mmCIF file of N, CA and C in Angstrom:
data_model
loop_
_atom_site.group_PDB
_atom_site.id
_atom_site.type_symbol
_atom_site.label_atom_id
_atom_site.label_comp_id
_atom_site.label_asym_id
_atom_site.label_seq_id
_atom_site.Cartn_x
_atom_site.Cartn_y
_atom_site.Cartn_z
ATOM 1 N N ALA V 1 -31.028 28.128 48.820
ATOM 2 C CA ALA V 1 -30.874 27.050 47.844
ATOM 3 C C ALA V 1 -31.648 26.080 46.914
ATOM 4 N N ASN V 2 -32.552 26.594 47.448
ATOM 5 C CA ASN V 2 -33.644 25.802 47.478
ATOM 6 C C ASN V 2 -34.105 26.263 45.972
ATOM 7 N N VAL V 3 -34.712 25.388 44.946
ATOM 8 C CA VAL V 3 -35.342 25.920 43.505
ATOM 9 C C VAL V 3 -36.713 25.441 43.755
ATOM 10 N N PRO V 4 -37.444 26.373 43.009
ATOM 11 C CA PRO V 4 -39.238 26.436 43.108
ATOM 12 C C PRO V 4 -39.388 24.763 42.786
ATOM 13 N N GLU V 5 -40.325 24.516 42.521
ATOM 14 C CA GLU V 5 -40.748 23.513 41.582
ATOM 15 C C GLU V 5 -41.032 23.993 40.277
ATOM 16 N N GLY V 6 -40.777 23.583 39.411
ATOM 17 C CA GLY V 6 -40.664 23.786 37.954
ATOM 18 C C GLY V 6 -40.035 25.250 37.286
ATOM 19 N N GLY V 7 -39.284 25.357 38.762
ATOM 20 C CA GLY V 7 -38.274 26.819 38.209
ATOM 21 C C GLY V 7 -36.978 26.326 37.311
ATOM 22 N N CYS V 8 -36.635 26.981 36.769
ATOM 23 C CA CYS V 8 -34.658 27.072 36.447
ATOM 24 C C CYS V 8 -33.325 26.939 37.545
ATOM 25 N N ILE V 9 -32.743 25.869 37.122
ATOM 26 C CA ILE V 9 -31.722 25.976 37.782
ATOM 27 C C ILE V 9 -30.424 26.921 36.927
ATOM 28 N N PRO V 10 -30.052 27.998 37.829
ATOM 29 C CA PRO V 10 -29.094 28.964 36.568
ATOM 30 C C PRO V 10 -27.874 27.687 35.956
ATOM 31 N N ARG V 11 -27.280 28.382 35.248
ATOM 32 C CA ARG V 11 -26.316 27.316 34.497
ATOM 33 C C ARG V 11 -24.878 28.484 34.973
ATOM 34 N N MET V 12 -24.223 27.394 35.346
ATOM 35 C CA MET V 12 -22.900 27.917 35.819
ATOM 36 C C MET V 12 -21.952 27.385 35.121
ATOM 37 N N THR V 13 -20.764 27.789 35.209
ATOM 38 C CA THR V 13 -19.072 27.898 34.634
ATOM 39 C C THR V 13 -18.176 27.545 35.124
ATOM 40 N N LEU V 14 -17.424 26.568 35.333
ATOM 41 C CA LEU V 14 -16.568 26.695 36.442
ATOM 42 C C LEU V 14 -14.961 26.502 35.314
ATOM 43 N N HIS V 15 -13.955 27.491 35.528
ATOM 44 C CA HIS V 15 -12.852 27.135 34.891
ATOM 45 C C HIS V 15 -11.958 26.735 35.748
ATOM 46 N N LEU V 16 -11.109 25.818 35.658
ATOM 47 C CA LEU V 16 -9.776 25.032 36.033
ATOM 48 C C LEU V 16 -8.726 25.199 35.738
ATOM 49 N N TYR V 17 -7.887 25.915 36.381
ATOM 50 C CA TYR V 17 -6.448 25.617 35.415
ATOM 51 C C TYR V 17 -5.332 25.189 36.419
ATOM 52 N N PRO V 18 -4.040 24.080 36.000
ATOM 53 C CA PRO V 18 -3.170 23.626 36.906
ATOM 54 C C PRO V 18 -2.826 24.432 37.988
ATOM 55 N N SER V 19 -2.383 24.233 38.422
ATOM 56 C CA SER V 19 -1.277 25.100 39.361
ATOM 57 C C SER V 19 0.302 25.006 38.554
ATOM 58 N N SER V 20 1.237 25.868 38.903
ATOM 59 C CA SER V 20 3.113 25.533 38.619
ATOM 60 C C SER V 20 3.410 24.745 38.714
ATOM 61 N N ASP V 21 2.803 24.284 40.219
ATOM 62 C CA ASP V 21 3.570 22.665 40.548
ATOM 63 C C ASP V 21 2.880 21.404 39.538
ATOM 64 N N LEU V 22 1.519 21.465 39.804
ATOM 65 C CA LEU V 22 1.381 20.016 38.876
ATOM 66 C C LEU V 22 1.761 20.590 37.244
ATOM 67 N N GLU V 23 1.698 21.387 36.831
ATOM 68 C CA GLU V 23 1.949 21.413 35.533
ATOM 69 C C GLU V 23 4.121 21.203 35.155
ATOM 70 N N ARG V 24 4.356 21.590 36.033
ATOM 71 C CA ARG V 24 5.553 21.634 35.816
ATOM 72 C C ARG V 24 6.378 19.817 35.996
ATOM 73 N N GLU V 25 4.955 19.270 37.006
ATOM 74 C CA GLU V 25 5.100 17.720 37.168
ATOM 75 C C GLU V 25 4.955 17.066 35.705
ATOM 76 N N TYR V 26 3.861 17.524 35.362
ATOM 77 C CA TYR V 26 3.790 17.012 33.619
ATOM 78 C C TYR V 26 4.392 17.376 32.506
ATOM 79 N N GLN V 27 4.814 18.588 32.458
ATOM 80 C CA GLN V 27 5.857 18.592 31.404
ATOM 81 C C GLN V 27 7.382 17.735 31.075
ATOM 82 N N THR V 28 7.967 17.333 30.380
ATOM 83 C CA THR V 28 8.504 16.401 29.817
ATOM 84 C C THR V 28 9.649 16.592 28.541
ATOM 85 N N PRO V 29 10.086 16.792 28.232
ATOM 86 C CA PRO V 29 11.394 16.906 27.397
ATOM 87 C C PRO V 29 11.043 15.414 26.326
ATOM 88 N N ASN V 30 10.159 14.775 27.240
ATOM 89 C CA ASN V 30 10.373 13.067 26.620
ATOM 90 C C ASN V 30 8.826 12.949 24.975
ATOM 91 N N ALA V 31 8.546 14.399 25.175
ATOM 92 C CA ALA V 31 7.393 14.383 24.200
ATOM 93 C C ALA V 31 8.425 14.716 22.614
ATOM 94 N N PHE V 32 9.516 15.348 22.600
ATOM 95 C CA PHE V 32 9.921 15.736 21.391
ATOM 96 C C PHE V 32 10.706 13.942 21.190
ATOM 97 N N ILE V 33 11.257 13.762 22.235
ATOM 98 C CA ILE V 33 11.979 12.233 21.676
ATOM 99 C C ILE V 33 10.982 11.040 21.388
ATOM 100 N N PHE V 34 9.475 11.286 21.847
ATOM 101 C CA PHE V 34 8.726 10.327 21.013
ATOM 102 C C PHE V 34 8.587 10.453 19.546
ATOM 103 N N ALA V 35 8.049 11.919 19.623
ATOM 104 C CA ALA V 35 7.544 12.410 17.934
ATOM 105 C C ALA V 35 8.669 12.021 17.348
ATOM 106 N N GLY V 36 10.164 12.188 17.523
ATOM 107 C CA GLY V 36 10.985 11.880 16.879
ATOM 108 C C GLY V 36 11.274 10.651 16.235
ATOM 109 N N PHE V 37 10.881 9.858 17.546
ATOM 110 C CA PHE V 37 10.467 8.345 17.233
ATOM 111 C C PHE V 37 9.728 7.786 16.278
ATOM 112 N N VAL V 38 8.659 8.406 15.902
ATOM 113 C CA VAL V 38 7.432 8.065 15.495
ATOM 114 C C VAL V 38 7.723 8.590 13.596
ATOM 115 N N ALA V 39 8.224 9.694 13.819
ATOM 116 C CA ALA V 39 9.389 10.044 12.395
ATOM 117 C C ALA V 39 10.257 9.408 11.914
ATOM 118 N N ALA V 40 10.925 8.681 12.871
ATOM 119 C CA ALA V 40 12.041 7.922 12.315
ATOM 120 C C ALA V 40 11.115 6.542 11.889
ATOM 121 N N VAL V 41 9.964 6.058 12.682
ATOM 122 C CA VAL V 41 9.356 4.880 11.814
ATOM 123 C C VAL V 41 8.961 5.305 10.457
ATOM 124 N N PHE V 42 7.851 6.284 10.348
ATOM 125 C CA PHE V 42 7.680 6.667 9.543
ATOM 126 C C PHE V 42 8.570 6.566 8.393
ATOM 127 N N VAL V 43 9.716 7.013 8.276
ATOM 128 C CA VAL V 43 10.485 7.680 6.944
ATOM 129 C C VAL V 43 11.260 6.238 7.246
ATOM 130 N N PHE V 44 11.854 5.221 7.920
ATOM 131 C CA PHE V 44 12.023 3.733 7.539
ATOM 132 C C PHE V 44 11.160 2.937 7.131
ATOM 133 N N THR V 45 9.967 3.144 7.268
ATOM 134 C CA THR V 45 8.481 2.534 6.356
ATOM 135 C C THR V 45 8.318 2.236 5.567
ATOM 136 N N SER V 46 8.924 3.951 4.892
ATOM 137 C CA SER V 46 8.249 4.384 3.756
ATOM 138 C C SER V 46 9.726 4.325 2.678
ATOM 139 N N LEU V 47 11.531 4.203 3.628
ATOM 140 C CA LEU V 47 12.230 3.724 3.185
ATOM 141 C C LEU V 47 12.185 2.154 1.965
ATOM 142 N N VAL V 48 11.700 1.171 2.915
ATOM 143 C CA VAL V 48 11.902 -0.182 2.993
ATOM 144 C C VAL V 48 10.494 0.055 1.820
ATOM 145 N N PHE V 49 9.341 0.509 2.091
ATOM 146 C CA PHE V 49 8.859 0.558 0.820
ATOM 147 C C PHE V 49 9.186 1.006 -0.036
ATOM 148 N N LEU V 50 9.735 2.059 -0.653
ATOM 149 C CA LEU V 50 10.529 2.583 -2.338
ATOM 150 C C LEU V 50 11.075 1.261 -2.363
ATOM 151 N N ILE V 51 12.390 0.713 -1.252
ATOM 152 C CA ILE V 51 13.431 -0.391 -2.035
ATOM 153 C C ILE V 51 12.687 -1.431 -2.616
ATOM 154 N N TYR V 52 11.005 -1.836 -1.286
ATOM 155 C CA TYR V 52 10.690 -3.060 -2.676
ATOM 156 C C TYR V 52 9.707 -2.884 -3.807
ATOM 157 N N ASP V 53 9.109 -1.872 -3.598
ATOM 158 C CA ASP V 53 8.464 -1.114 -5.060
ATOM 159 C C ASP V 53 9.616 -1.223 -6.226
ATOM 160 N N LYS V 54 11.007 -0.438 -5.755
ATOM 161 C CA LYS V 54 11.975 -1.007 -7.052
ATOM 162 C C LYS V 54 12.512 -2.013 -7.432
ATOM 163 N N ASN V 55 12.599 -3.155 -6.375
ATOM 164 C CA ASN V 55 12.564 -4.162 -6.769
ATOM 165 C C ASN V 55 11.727 -5.135 -7.581
ATOM 166 N N VAL V 56 10.504 -4.735 -7.281
ATOM 167 C CA VAL V 56 9.699 -5.268 -7.763
ATOM 168 C C VAL V 56 9.628 -5.109 -9.397
ATOM 169 N N LYS V 57 9.428 -3.850 -9.382
ATOM 170 C CA LYS V 57 9.853 -2.996 -11.210
ATOM 171 C C LYS V 57 10.955 -3.784 -11.589
ATOM 172 N N LYS V 58 11.461 -4.178 -11.068
ATOM 173 C CA LYS V 58 13.334 -4.399 -11.597
ATOM 174 C C LYS V 58 13.056 -5.568 -12.381
ATOM 175 N N ARG V 59 12.593 -6.845 -10.925
ATOM 176 C CA ARG V 59 12.015 -8.384 -11.466
ATOM 177 C C ARG V 59 10.676 -8.378 -12.456
ATOM 178 N N GLN V 60 10.186 -7.311 -12.109
ATOM 179 C CA GLN V 60 9.076 -7.740 -13.437
ATOM 180 C C GLN V 60 9.586 -7.068 -14.969
ATOM 181 N N THR V 61 10.514 -6.197 -14.814
ATOM 182 C CA THR V 61 10.701 -6.094 -16.170
ATOM 183 C C THR V 61 11.667 -7.109 -16.470
ATOM 184 N N LYS V 62 12.266 -7.631 -15.393
ATOM 185 C CA LYS V 62 13.310 -8.940 -16.289
ATOM 186 C C LYS V 62 12.454 -10.116 -17.249
ATOM 187 N N VAL V 63 11.354 -10.304 -15.996
ATOM 188 C CA VAL V 63 10.218 -11.617 -16.050
ATOM 189 C C VAL V 63 9.871 -10.556 -17.635
ATOM 190 N N MET V 64 9.317 -9.765 -18.190
ATOM 191 C CA MET V 64 8.961 -9.464 -19.219
ATOM 192 C C MET V 64 9.499 -9.296 -20.453
ATOM 193 N N ASP V 65 10.945 -8.831 -20.071
ATOM 194 C CA ASP V 65 11.918 -8.949 -21.012
ATOM 195 C C ASP V 65 12.143 -10.393 -21.350
ATOM 196 N N ARG V 66 12.510 -11.316 -20.436
ATOM 197 C CA ARG V 66 12.788 -12.655 -21.340
ATOM 198 C C ARG V 66 11.139 -13.381 -22.240
ATOM 199 N N ILE V 67 9.635 -12.768 -21.290
ATOM 200 C CA ILE V 67 8.964 -13.218 -22.189
ATOM 201 C C ILE V 67 8.431 -12.425 -23.422
ATOM 202 N N ILE V 68 9.090 -11.832 -23.705
ATOM 203 C CA ILE V 68 8.751 -11.124 -24.913
ATOM 204 C C ILE V 68 10.423 -11.430 -25.667
ATOM 205 N N GLN V 69 11.467 -12.428 -25.201
ATOM 206 C CA GLN V 69 12.765 -12.340 -25.808
ATOM 207 C C GLN V 69 12.112 -14.130 -26.693
ATOM 208 N N GLN V 70 11.430 -15.082 -25.524
ATOM 209 C CA GLN V 70 10.643 -16.161 -25.718
ATOM 210 C C GLN V 70 9.750 -16.289 -26.583
ATOM 211 N N ASP V 71 8.907 -15.304 -26.828
ATOM 212 C CA ASP V 71 8.142 -14.704 -27.941
ATOM 213 C C ASP V 71 8.549 -14.694 -29.283
ATOM 214 N N ARG V 72 9.734 -13.975 -29.456
ATOM 215 C CA ARG V 72 10.582 -13.584 -30.400
ATOM 216 C C ARG V 72 11.113 -15.048 -30.977
ATOM 217 N N ILE V 73 11.661 -15.854 -30.136
ATOM 218 C CA ILE V 73 12.261 -17.487 -30.904
ATOM 219 C C ILE V 73 10.914 -17.850 -31.087
ATOM 220 N N VAL V 74 10.061 -18.574 -30.441
ATOM 221 C CA VAL V 74 8.723 -19.188 -30.949
ATOM 222 C C VAL V 74 8.384 -18.653 -31.984
ATOM 223 N N ALA V 75 8.213 -17.067 -32.561
ATOM 224 C CA ALA V 75 7.621 -16.570 -33.634
ATOM 225 C C ALA V 75 8.571 -17.292 -34.643
ATOM 226 N N ASP V 76 10.146 -17.149 -34.591
ATOM 227 C CA ASP V 76 10.732 -17.439 -35.317
ATOM 228 C C ASP V 76 10.359 -18.893 -35.618
ATOM 229 N N VAL V 77 10.889 -19.942 -34.792
ATOM 230 C CA VAL V 77 10.800 -21.268 -34.728
ATOM 231 C C VAL V 77 9.684 -21.937 -35.093
ATOM 232 N N PHE V 78 8.818 -21.772 -35.242
ATOM 233 C CA PHE V 78 7.465 -22.888 -35.768
ATOM 234 C C PHE V 78 6.042 -21.750 -36.495
ATOM 235 N N PRO V 79 6.167 -22.417 -37.093
ATOM 236 C CA PRO V 79 4.723 -21.857 -38.426
ATOM 237 C C PRO V 79 3.729 -21.102 -37.163
ATOM 238 N N SER V 80 2.628 -20.138 -37.487
ATOM 239 C CA SER V 80 1.885 -19.502 -37.069
ATOM 240 C C SER V 80 0.856 -20.053 -36.633
ATOM 241 N N ALA V 81 0.476 -21.588 -37.204
ATOM 242 C CA ALA V 81 -0.550 -22.345 -37.114
ATOM 243 C C ALA V 81 -0.674 -23.161 -35.458
ATOM 244 N N ILE V 82 1.008 -23.131 -35.211
ATOM 245 C CA ILE V 82 1.339 -24.183 -34.219
ATOM 246 C C ILE V 82 1.909 -23.353 -33.266
ATOM 247 N N ARG V 83 2.164 -22.063 -33.518
ATOM 248 C CA ARG V 83 2.328 -21.217 -32.433
ATOM 249 C C ARG V 83 1.343 -20.832 -31.768
ATOM 250 N N ASP V 84 0.084 -20.609 -32.521
ATOM 251 C CA ASP V 84 -1.052 -20.147 -31.608
ATOM 252 C C ASP V 84 -1.524 -21.512 -31.066
ATOM 253 N N ARG V 85 -1.760 -22.463 -31.889
ATOM 254 C CA ARG V 85 -1.630 -23.531 -30.523
ATOM 255 C C ARG V 85 -0.973 -24.141 -29.416
ATOM 256 N N LEU V 86 0.463 -23.425 -29.455
ATOM 257 C CA LEU V 86 1.321 -23.620 -27.972
ATOM 258 C C LEU V 86 0.605 -22.584 -27.412
ATOM 259 N N TYR V 87 0.200 -21.086 -27.664
ATOM 260 C CA TYR V 87 0.328 -19.922 -27.105
ATOM 261 C C TYR V 87 -1.638 -20.448 -26.709
ATOM 262 N N GLY V 88 -2.519 -21.203 -26.838
ATOM 263 C CA GLY V 88 -3.605 -21.429 -26.919
ATOM 264 C C GLY V 88 -4.593 -20.487 -26.496
ATOM 265 N N HIS V 89 -4.566 -20.011 -27.393
ATOM 266 C CA HIS V 89 -5.475 -18.713 -28.154
ATOM 267 C C HIS V 89 -6.793 -18.679 -28.038
ATOM 268 N N PRO V 90 -7.832 -18.241 -26.606
ATOM 269 C CA PRO V 90 -9.156 -18.768 -27.096
ATOM 270 C C PRO V 90 -10.216 -18.534 -28.306
ATOM 271 N N ASN V 91 -9.753 -17.532 -29.293
ATOM 272 C CA ASN V 91 -10.356 -17.807 -30.412
ATOM 273 C C ASN V 91 -9.926 -19.363 -31.697
ATOM 274 N N ASP V 92 -8.829 -19.817 -31.299
ATOM 275 C CA ASP V 92 -8.498 -20.676 -31.904
ATOM 276 C C ASP V 92 -9.065 -21.764 -31.401
ATOM 277 N N ASP V 93 -9.000 -21.815 -30.112
ATOM 278 C CA ASP V 93 -10.062 -23.167 -29.961
ATOM 279 C C ASP V 93 -11.484 -23.184 -30.452
ATOM 280 N N LYS V 94 -12.044 -22.221 -30.538
ATOM 281 C CA LYS V 94 -13.722 -22.052 -30.890
ATOM 282 C C LYS V 94 -13.966 -22.207 -32.549
ATOM 283 N N GLN V 95 -12.681 -21.947 -33.093
ATOM 284 C CA GLN V 95 -12.471 -22.360 -34.174
ATOM 285 C C GLN V 95 -12.318 -23.920 -34.878
ATOM 286 N N LEU V 96 -11.527 -24.268 -33.672
ATOM 287 C CA LEU V 96 -11.175 -25.673 -33.900
ATOM 288 C C LEU V 96 -12.705 -26.877 -33.596
ATOM 289 N N ASN V 97 -13.379 -26.323 -32.900
ATOM 290 C CA ASN V 97 -14.277 -26.534 -32.043
ATOM 291 C C ASN V 97 -15.584 -26.776 -33.163
ATOM 292 N N LYS V 98 -15.671 -25.595 -34.180
ATOM 293 C CA LYS V 98 -16.530 -25.223 -34.751
ATOM 294 C C LYS V 98 -16.225 -26.330 -35.709
ATOM 295 N N GLY V 99 -15.057 -26.537 -36.161
ATOM 296 C CA GLY V 99 -14.753 -27.478 -36.984
ATOM 297 C C GLY V 99 -14.788 -28.657 -37.330
ATOM 298 N N SER V 100 -14.625 -29.377 -36.154
ATOM 299 C CA SER V 100 -15.029 -31.058 -35.342
ATOM 300 C C SER V 100 -16.388 -31.216 -35.406
ATOM 301 N N ALA V 101 -17.318 -30.248 -35.153
ATOM 302 C CA ALA V 101 -18.918 -30.281 -34.607
ATOM 303 C C ALA V 101 -19.405 -30.444 -36.637
ATOM 304 N N ALA V 102 -19.115 -29.740 -37.721
ATOM 305 C CA ALA V 102 -19.627 -30.185 -38.564
ATOM 306 C C ALA V 102 -19.079 -31.188 -39.360
#
């Protein structure tokens, strides 16, 4: 078993397999239960996200409808010059600054 100096050590491969007793000890039906639990959590989380997304879209649609309705009311009630000042368009502010500086 002495290896000469500068010599090569032979390479060895060892294959180990569990005995049937050891295999039986670690086999359990719980793996399917845990996999089912993880899948159920994933499905539940996906459903919560989809419901949340639907509610946000619904609320956003209501807000946009209200804004469009208010914009139509303002457009009908006020002349364009006053309406532009109410909404504070940046182009109008630049024109006002140029007019006051001249």
